[in-house]
Amino acid sequence: MPTREGYNGDDDSTVAAGSDPNVDPNFPFDNGNFETSFDDLPELTETAEDPDAVDEELPNTIGPKKKSVDELTEPTYTLETLAVSNSKSVMLDPDEDATPPATGPEEETAIDDLSDSNGSLKAGQNYFLVSSRWWRQWKQYTTRGGQRPGPIDNSSLLQDSLDDTSDTVTLRRGVMERTDYYTLGPEAWDQMAKWYGGGPVIKRQAFANRGQASIDLYGINMKVKRTGDSNIVLEVNSAKWATIEELKSALCWHFKIDPDHTRFWDYYSGRRYALLDIETKTLQQVNVTENQEMMLEEARDDGKFDWPDTPDQGGGSSYVADSGVNMVTSSQTPAAPGLVGLANLGNTCFMNSILQVSTTQQTRSNTARRRLSHLKPLCYLVRRTLRH
């Protein structure tokens, strides 16, 4: 087998290195004689030294320029259409052409036919809330021959307002299904509204929540800031089913800034905890919590951002691109054991309180010890976390 030094491209012949003056001894492949000079080249070398000439020829590597206010287009959703709480108060009049059935049982059958047979919610569908107080009066009429109720009355579901002139309604906090309200699908509600009228109309959308559909009763309240004007704090309410892209676009439309030159941050406790760059995720999926801070980071005129892509040091986020989970963590060491709490994510405040107490207080009752024995492994883990 010939060595690489003598290989001339043929399988059965070799050439001693240096025997051919046209062959480089360090690289003996003969690709022919190629002789040229810089004088034969186009005048690219001279023009490339001219900065103006280069700028005219090279493409824009930082993306398009910022859009002016006149170039912005209204997004599909605005802050008004994304808001869940403080909806407009709408009262309905009965439809004179919609004659209800002659009897209560016939009326109930008609509504049942328009309702979902299995009673399950569907994500993305709108539902209408009806006060349990009025609903029971209607059921009394349709099933037991009671008196036919008057117009639909949802006033018991509303938060008391000191402003009687307000044209908005706010759902009372803490209402529970069946105890305080029942839900009707759009077809059943439409028919019931034609027969009875009344209101105010309380419409809510169902969203996917950990494998099942849930009614978004209140949305999420947030405090939004801008890097372009840190003195502005905008209090925003948005539906949990809204995507990061939809909320960011609505905010940019409100502030009249270009969404393509803006990034959206989870700004929990005034720190960059996560860059919300997977804009198809919903607020529910990234675990945005009630009344937390969010930040719109605006790019410079050259299209670049001042902040790095990573969260602040000393804190972090377990926002994972694949799962879209955003949980608040911290790498800071507490000043003393027990001087740090557990972040509330969703409805975890009661559980967090119990764990905090159980890990810092001495249990004084044997009965309590037995009852809490199954929590011992979890308490041990939390205790170590709080101490370290």
Short mmCIF file of C-alpha atoms in Angstrom, two decimals:
data_model
loop_
_atom_site.label_atom_id
_atom_site.label_comp_id
_atom_site.label_asym_id
_atom_site.label_seq_id
_atom_site.Cartn_x
_atom_site.Cartn_y
_atom_site.Cartn_z
CA MET A 1 0.00 0.00 0.00
CA PRO A 2 1.58 3.33 -1.02
CA THR A 3 2.26 5.90 1.64
CA ARG A 4 0.49 9.29 1.67
CA GLU A 5 3.77 11.00 0.70
CA GLY A 6 3.98 9.25 -2.63
CA TYR A 7 0.30 9.06 -3.50
CA ASN A 8 -0.41 10.76 -6.82
CA GLY A 9 -4.02 9.82 -7.26
CA ASP A 10 -3.43 6.42 -8.88
CA ASP A 11 -3.89 3.17 -7.00
CA ASP A 12 -0.82 1.43 -8.43
CA SER A 13 1.83 4.11 -8.72
CA THR A 14 3.76 6.37 -6.40
CA VAL A 15 5.91 9.38 -6.94
CA ALA A 16 8.78 10.28 -4.72
CA ALA A 17 8.18 13.48 -2.89
CA GLY A 18 9.96 16.37 -4.53
CA SER A 19 10.44 14.58 -7.92
CA ASP A 20 7.91 16.85 -9.59
CA PRO A 21 8.59 20.56 -9.26
CA ASN A 22 4.83 21.27 -9.54
CA VAL A 23 4.01 19.08 -6.53
CA ASP A 24 4.14 20.55 -3.05
CA PRO A 25 6.14 18.10 -0.90
CA ASN A 26 3.91 18.89 2.06
CA PHE A 27 0.79 18.16 0.03
CA PRO A 28 1.69 16.14 -3.02
CA PHE A 29 -1.70 16.22 -4.80
CA ASP A 30 -1.26 17.74 -8.25
CA ASN A 31 -4.30 19.82 -9.06
CA GLY A 32 -2.66 21.45 -12.01
CA ASN A 33 -1.01 24.80 -12.32
CA PHE A 34 -3.18 27.72 -11.22
CA GLU A 35 -1.42 31.00 -11.63
CA THR A 36 -3.09 34.36 -11.04
CA SER A 37 -2.36 37.65 -9.42
CA PHE A 38 -4.36 40.12 -7.39
CA ASP A 39 -4.46 42.34 -10.45
CA ASP A 40 -6.72 39.79 -12.17
CA LEU A 41 -9.35 39.90 -9.35
CA PRO A 42 -12.32 42.27 -9.38
CA GLU A 43 -11.92 45.40 -7.33
CA LEU A 44 -13.71 43.79 -4.33
CA THR A 45 -10.71 44.25 -2.06
CA GLU A 46 -10.59 48.00 -2.63
CA THR A 47 -14.36 48.61 -2.31
CA ALA A 48 -14.64 46.38 0.79
CA GLU A 49 -12.37 48.83 2.62
CA ASP A 50 -14.97 51.53 2.05
CA PRO A 51 -17.45 51.35 4.98
CA ASP A 52 -20.18 53.05 3.01
CA ALA A 53 -19.88 50.58 0.17
CA VAL A 54 -20.10 47.60 2.53
CA ASP A 55 -23.19 48.96 4.29
CA GLU A 56 -24.95 49.34 0.97
CA GLU A 57 -24.26 45.79 -0.13
CA LEU A 58 -24.57 43.74 3.11
CA PRO A 59 -28.04 42.67 4.23
CA ASN A 60 -29.56 43.92 7.51
CA THR A 61 -28.35 41.38 10.04
CA ILE A 62 -30.32 42.75 13.05
CA GLY A 63 -33.82 42.38 11.61
CA PRO A 64 -36.28 44.99 10.41
CA LYS A 65 -36.44 48.42 11.94
CA LYS A 66 -38.92 49.26 14.66
CA LYS A 67 -42.40 49.99 13.40
CA SER A 68 -43.75 53.44 13.91
CA VAL A 69 -47.04 54.01 15.68
CA ASP A 70 -48.80 54.41 12.33
CA GLU A 71 -47.41 51.05 11.14
CA LEU A 72 -48.74 49.05 14.10
CA THR A 73 -51.82 46.87 13.53
CA GLU A 74 -54.43 46.06 16.14
CA PRO A 75 -54.03 42.48 17.43
CA THR A 76 -56.76 39.87 17.62
CA TYR A 77 -57.13 40.42 21.36
CA THR A 78 -56.82 43.71 23.23
CA LEU A 79 -56.52 44.20 26.98
CA GLU A 80 -60.26 44.86 27.06
CA THR A 81 -61.18 41.60 25.32
CA LEU A 82 -58.67 39.54 27.35
CA ALA A 83 -59.97 40.85 30.68
CA VAL A 84 -62.20 38.52 32.71
CA SER A 85 -63.13 40.66 35.71
CA ASN A 86 -64.92 44.00 35.51
CA SER A 87 -66.95 43.07 32.45
CA LYS A 88 -69.64 45.36 31.11
CA SER A 89 -73.03 45.10 32.76
CA VAL A 90 -75.55 43.79 30.26
CA MET A 91 -79.23 43.25 31.09
CA LEU A 92 -81.50 41.40 28.69
CA ASP A 93 -85.15 41.83 27.83
CA PRO A 94 -87.30 38.75 27.14
CA ASP A 95 -87.97 37.99 23.49
CA GLU A 96 -91.67 38.53 22.89
CA ASP A 97 -91.58 36.13 19.95
CA ALA A 98 -90.09 33.30 22.04
CA THR A 99 -93.08 31.64 23.67
CA PRO A 100 -92.06 29.30 26.52
CA PRO A 101 -93.62 25.83 26.88
CA ALA A 102 -96.96 25.66 28.63
CA THR A 103 -95.70 23.68 31.63
CA GLY A 104 -92.63 23.60 33.82
CA PRO A 105 -91.63 20.01 33.00
CA GLU A 106 -91.80 20.78 29.27
CA GLU A 107 -89.57 23.80 29.83
CA GLU A 108 -87.04 21.71 31.74
CA THR A 109 -87.01 19.10 28.98
CA ALA A 110 -86.35 21.78 26.38
CA ILE A 111 -83.37 23.13 28.35
CA ASP A 112 -82.01 19.62 28.96
CA ASP A 113 -82.13 18.94 25.22
CA LEU A 114 -79.98 22.03 24.61
CA SER A 115 -77.46 21.15 27.30
CA ASP A 116 -74.49 18.80 27.12
CA SER A 117 -75.75 15.31 27.90
CA ASN A 118 -72.83 14.38 30.18
CA GLY A 119 -72.49 17.82 31.73
CA SER A 120 -68.72 18.01 31.10
CA LEU A 121 -67.00 21.27 30.21
CA LYS A 122 -65.15 21.78 26.95
CA ALA A 123 -61.98 23.85 26.83
CA GLY A 124 -62.35 26.92 24.63
CA GLN A 125 -66.14 27.10 24.94
CA ASN A 126 -68.02 29.94 26.59
CA TYR A 127 -70.39 29.28 29.47
CA PHE A 128 -72.86 31.47 31.32
CA LEU A 129 -73.28 31.66 35.08
CA VAL A 130 -76.72 31.61 36.68
CA SER A 131 -77.26 32.36 40.35
CA SER A 132 -78.12 29.24 42.37
CA ARG A 133 -80.76 31.28 44.16
CA TRP A 134 -82.65 31.95 40.94
CA TRP A 135 -81.89 28.48 39.54
CA ARG A 136 -83.54 26.78 42.52
CA GLN A 137 -86.66 28.87 42.01
CA TRP A 138 -86.73 27.75 38.39
CA LYS A 139 -86.23 24.08 39.38
CA GLN A 140 -89.04 24.44 41.92
CA TYR A 141 -91.29 25.55 39.07
CA THR A 142 -90.19 22.89 36.57
CA THR A 143 -90.15 19.89 38.90
CA ARG A 144 -92.61 20.61 41.72
CA GLY A 145 -95.20 22.84 40.18
CA GLY A 146 -94.11 26.00 41.97
CA GLN A 147 -94.59 29.55 40.77
CA ARG A 148 -92.79 30.55 37.60
CA PRO A 149 -89.82 32.81 38.53
CA GLY A 150 -89.25 36.33 37.27
CA PRO A 151 -86.29 37.53 35.18
CA ILE A 152 -82.89 35.90 35.76
CA ASP A 153 -81.28 37.58 38.76
CA ASN A 154 -77.50 37.23 39.14
CA SER A 155 -77.07 40.07 41.63
CA SER A 156 -76.11 37.64 44.43
CA LEU A 157 -72.97 36.69 42.46
CA LEU A 158 -71.64 40.21 42.21
CA GLN A 159 -69.21 42.08 44.37
CA ASP A 160 -70.76 45.07 46.12
CA SER A 161 -69.73 48.31 44.50
CA LEU A 162 -69.64 51.73 46.13
CA ASP A 163 -70.16 53.31 42.72
CA ASP A 164 -73.77 52.86 41.66
CA THR A 165 -73.07 54.59 38.36
CA SER A 166 -70.51 52.01 37.25
CA ASP A 167 -71.38 50.15 34.06
CA THR A 168 -69.18 47.16 34.92
CA VAL A 169 -69.79 44.09 37.07
CA THR A 170 -67.26 42.17 39.16
CA LEU A 171 -67.81 38.57 40.20
CA ARG A 172 -67.72 38.11 43.95
CA ARG A 173 -64.62 36.29 45.20
CA GLY A 174 -65.02 32.78 46.56
CA VAL A 175 -68.16 31.74 44.69
CA MET A 176 -68.56 27.99 44.27
CA GLU A 177 -70.34 25.93 41.64
CA ARG A 178 -73.76 24.64 42.71
CA THR A 179 -73.49 26.44 46.04
CA ASP A 180 -73.52 29.89 44.40
CA TYR A 181 -73.97 29.34 40.68
CA TYR A 182 -74.75 26.89 37.88
CA THR A 183 -73.30 26.98 34.38
CA LEU A 184 -75.24 26.87 31.14
CA GLY A 185 -73.88 26.26 27.66
CA PRO A 186 -74.47 28.92 24.99
CA GLU A 187 -77.52 27.23 23.46
CA ALA A 188 -79.29 26.64 26.77
CA TRP A 189 -78.46 30.14 28.00
CA ASP A 190 -79.69 31.74 24.78
CA GLN A 191 -83.04 30.00 25.11
CA MET A 192 -83.38 30.77 28.80
CA ALA A 193 -82.52 34.45 28.18
CA LYS A 194 -85.21 34.68 25.49
CA TRP A 195 -87.84 33.31 27.88
CA TYR A 196 -86.88 35.23 31.01
CA GLY A 197 -84.46 38.06 30.22
CA GLY A 198 -82.64 39.62 33.18
CA GLY A 199 -78.99 39.37 34.14
CA PRO A 200 -76.49 40.82 34.32
CA VAL A 201 -74.86 38.47 31.83
CA ILE A 202 -71.82 36.69 33.32
CA LYS A 203 -69.91 34.89 30.56
CA ARG A 204 -66.79 32.86 31.23
CA GLN A 205 -64.60 30.61 29.08
CA ALA A 206 -63.40 27.13 29.99
CA PHE A 207 -59.70 26.36 29.63
CA ALA A 208 -57.53 23.25 29.76
CA ASN A 209 -56.23 22.81 33.29
CA ARG A 210 -54.02 19.77 33.99
CA GLY A 211 -55.90 17.42 31.72
CA GLN A 212 -59.41 18.70 32.37
CA ALA A 213 -61.49 21.78 31.56
CA SER A 214 -62.11 24.45 34.20
CA ILE A 215 -64.07 27.69 34.21
CA ASP A 216 -61.86 30.78 34.36
CA LEU A 217 -63.89 32.81 36.86
CA TYR A 218 -61.51 35.67 37.64
CA GLY A 219 -58.53 35.56 35.29
CA ILE A 220 -55.13 36.67 36.61
CA ASN A 221 -54.24 40.13 37.90
CA MET A 222 -50.74 41.32 37.04
CA LYS A 223 -48.61 44.44 37.38
CA VAL A 224 -46.86 45.15 34.10
CA LYS A 225 -43.79 47.38 33.80
CA ARG A 226 -41.72 48.63 30.85
CA THR A 227 -38.00 49.09 30.55
CA GLY A 228 -38.73 52.13 28.40
CA ASP A 229 -40.50 53.86 31.31
CA SER A 230 -39.94 52.24 34.68
CA ASN A 231 -42.28 54.71 36.40
CA ILE A 232 -45.33 53.20 34.72
CA VAL A 233 -47.04 50.26 36.42
CA LEU A 234 -50.08 49.01 34.53
CA GLU A 235 -52.51 46.80 36.43
CA VAL A 236 -53.84 44.20 34.02
CA ASN A 237 -56.40 41.42 34.26
CA SER A 238 -56.16 38.65 31.68
CA ALA A 239 -57.77 35.30 31.03
CA LYS A 240 -55.72 32.28 32.04
CA TRP A 241 -56.19 30.77 28.60
CA ALA A 242 -54.45 33.73 26.91
CA THR A 243 -51.12 32.85 25.33
CA ILE A 244 -47.94 34.77 25.99
CA GLU A 245 -48.08 36.08 22.42
CA GLU A 246 -51.69 37.29 22.80
CA LEU A 247 -51.02 39.11 26.06
CA LYS A 248 -47.73 40.61 24.85
CA SER A 249 -49.37 41.82 21.64
CA ALA A 250 -52.25 43.36 23.59
CA LEU A 251 -49.82 45.14 25.92
CA CYS A 252 -47.71 46.43 23.05
CA TRP A 253 -50.85 47.72 21.36
CA HIS A 254 -51.80 49.53 24.56
CA PHE A 255 -48.35 51.14 24.88
CA LYS A 256 -48.05 51.65 21.11
CA ILE A 257 -44.71 49.83 20.82
CA ASP A 258 -43.52 47.24 18.30
CA PRO A 259 -44.09 43.68 19.62
CA ASP A 260 -41.36 42.34 17.30
CA HIS A 261 -38.82 44.46 19.21
CA THR A 262 -40.11 43.52 22.66
CA ARG A 263 -39.49 40.61 25.02
CA PHE A 264 -41.76 39.49 27.87
CA TRP A 265 -40.32 38.56 31.27
CA ASP A 266 -41.68 36.85 34.35
CA TYR A 267 -40.55 39.59 36.76
CA TYR A 268 -41.47 37.88 40.03
CA SER A 269 -40.57 40.03 43.07
CA GLY A 270 -38.84 42.59 40.87
CA ARG A 271 -36.30 40.16 39.37
CA ARG A 272 -35.88 38.49 36.01
CA TYR A 273 -37.01 34.96 36.81
CA ALA A 274 -37.85 33.72 33.33
CA LEU A 275 -37.83 34.92 29.75
CA LEU A 276 -41.23 33.91 28.39
CA ASP A 277 -40.02 33.17 24.90
CA ILE A 278 -42.31 30.21 24.16
CA GLU A 279 -45.18 32.41 23.13
CA THR A 280 -47.63 29.59 22.42
CA LYS A 281 -47.78 28.75 26.13
CA THR A 282 -50.70 30.08 28.15
CA LEU A 283 -50.53 32.06 31.38
CA GLN A 284 -51.84 28.99 33.17
CA GLN A 285 -49.09 26.80 31.72
CA VAL A 286 -46.26 29.11 32.80
CA ASN A 287 -47.76 29.48 36.31
CA VAL A 288 -48.14 33.24 36.41
CA THR A 289 -49.40 33.93 39.93
CA GLU A 290 -51.90 36.48 41.22
CA ASN A 291 -50.67 40.11 41.40
CA GLN A 292 -47.13 39.29 40.34
CA GLU A 293 -44.97 41.63 38.29
CA MET A 294 -44.29 41.23 34.58
CA MET A 295 -41.83 43.20 32.45
CA LEU A 296 -41.85 44.30 28.83
CA GLU A 297 -38.25 44.70 27.71
CA GLU A 298 -37.94 47.04 24.74
CA ALA A 299 -35.08 46.72 22.26
CA ARG A 300 -32.77 49.58 21.40
CA ASP A 301 -33.00 51.34 18.07
CA ASP A 302 -30.39 48.93 16.68
CA GLY A 303 -32.67 45.96 17.48
CA LYS A 304 -30.56 44.62 20.35
CA PHE A 305 -31.63 44.10 23.95
CA ASP A 306 -29.73 45.40 26.98
CA TRP A 307 -30.63 42.44 29.20
CA PRO A 308 -29.08 38.98 28.76
CA ASP A 309 -31.27 35.99 27.98
CA THR A 310 -30.60 34.43 31.37
CA PRO A 311 -32.35 35.19 34.70
CA ASP A 312 -30.79 37.32 37.41
CA GLN A 313 -28.04 35.75 39.50
CA GLY A 314 -28.97 34.72 43.01
CA GLY A 315 -32.38 33.58 41.83
CA GLY A 316 -33.64 31.52 39.00
CA SER A 317 -36.55 29.91 37.35
CA SER A 318 -37.37 26.35 36.52
CA TYR A 319 -39.23 27.52 33.45
CA VAL A 320 -38.45 24.63 31.12
CA ALA A 321 -38.85 25.02 27.39
CA ASP A 322 -40.28 21.54 26.93
CA SER A 323 -42.81 21.64 29.74
CA GLY A 324 -43.50 25.36 30.00
CA VAL A 325 -43.43 25.16 33.78
CA ASN A 326 -42.35 28.30 35.59
CA MET A 327 -41.68 27.78 39.30
CA VAL A 328 -39.93 30.30 41.51
CA THR A 329 -36.71 29.08 43.05
CA SER A 330 -33.77 30.79 44.73
CA SER A 331 -30.15 29.94 45.34
CA GLN A 332 -29.74 32.48 48.12
CA THR A 333 -28.99 31.12 51.58
CA PRO A 334 -31.35 32.36 54.32
CA ALA A 335 -29.83 34.38 57.16
CA ALA A 336 -31.10 31.83 59.71
CA PRO A 337 -33.12 28.59 59.60
CA GLY A 338 -36.80 29.29 59.05
CA LEU A 339 -36.30 32.83 57.68
CA VAL A 340 -37.56 31.89 54.26
CA GLY A 341 -41.00 30.91 53.07
CA LEU A 342 -42.48 28.79 50.32
CA ALA A 343 -43.71 30.51 47.17
CA ASN A 344 -47.43 30.15 46.54
CA LEU A 345 -48.12 28.69 43.11
CA GLY A 346 -51.83 28.63 42.47
CA ASN A 347 -53.87 27.45 45.47
CA THR A 348 -50.98 26.17 47.58
CA CYS A 349 -51.00 28.78 50.35
CA PHE A 350 -52.71 26.56 52.94
CA MET A 351 -50.44 23.60 52.22
CA ASN A 352 -47.37 25.86 52.38
CA SER A 353 -48.48 27.24 55.75
CA ILE A 354 -48.94 23.76 57.20
CA LEU A 355 -45.53 22.62 55.95
CA GLN A 356 -43.86 25.76 57.26
CA VAL A 357 -45.34 25.34 60.73
CA SER A 358 -44.70 21.61 60.88
CA THR A 359 -41.02 22.07 60.06
CA THR A 360 -40.30 24.92 62.50
CA GLN A 361 -42.46 24.09 65.53
CA GLN A 362 -41.95 21.27 68.02
CA THR A 363 -44.90 18.87 68.00
CA ARG A 364 -46.22 18.65 71.59
CA SER A 365 -48.84 15.96 71.27
CA ASN A 366 -48.34 12.23 70.70
CA THR A 367 -51.66 12.20 68.88
CA ALA A 368 -50.48 14.93 66.57
CA ARG A 369 -47.26 13.03 65.96
CA ARG A 370 -49.17 9.94 64.90
CA ARG A 371 -51.45 11.94 62.63
CA LEU A 372 -48.54 13.70 60.97
CA SER A 373 -46.32 10.64 60.73
CA HIS A 374 -47.12 10.11 57.06
CA LEU A 375 -45.80 13.64 56.39
CA LYS A 376 -42.45 12.98 58.03
CA PRO A 377 -40.46 12.34 54.82
CA LEU A 378 -41.90 15.46 53.20
CA CYS A 379 -41.31 17.59 56.29
CA TYR A 380 -37.73 16.37 56.48
CA LEU A 381 -37.17 17.40 52.86
CA VAL A 382 -38.75 20.81 53.38
CA ARG A 383 -36.78 21.36 56.60
CA ARG A 384 -33.51 20.71 54.79
CA THR A 385 -34.57 23.07 52.01
CA LEU A 386 -35.40 25.85 54.44
CA ARG A 387 -32.12 25.46 56.30
CA HIS A 388 -29.95 25.34 53.26
#
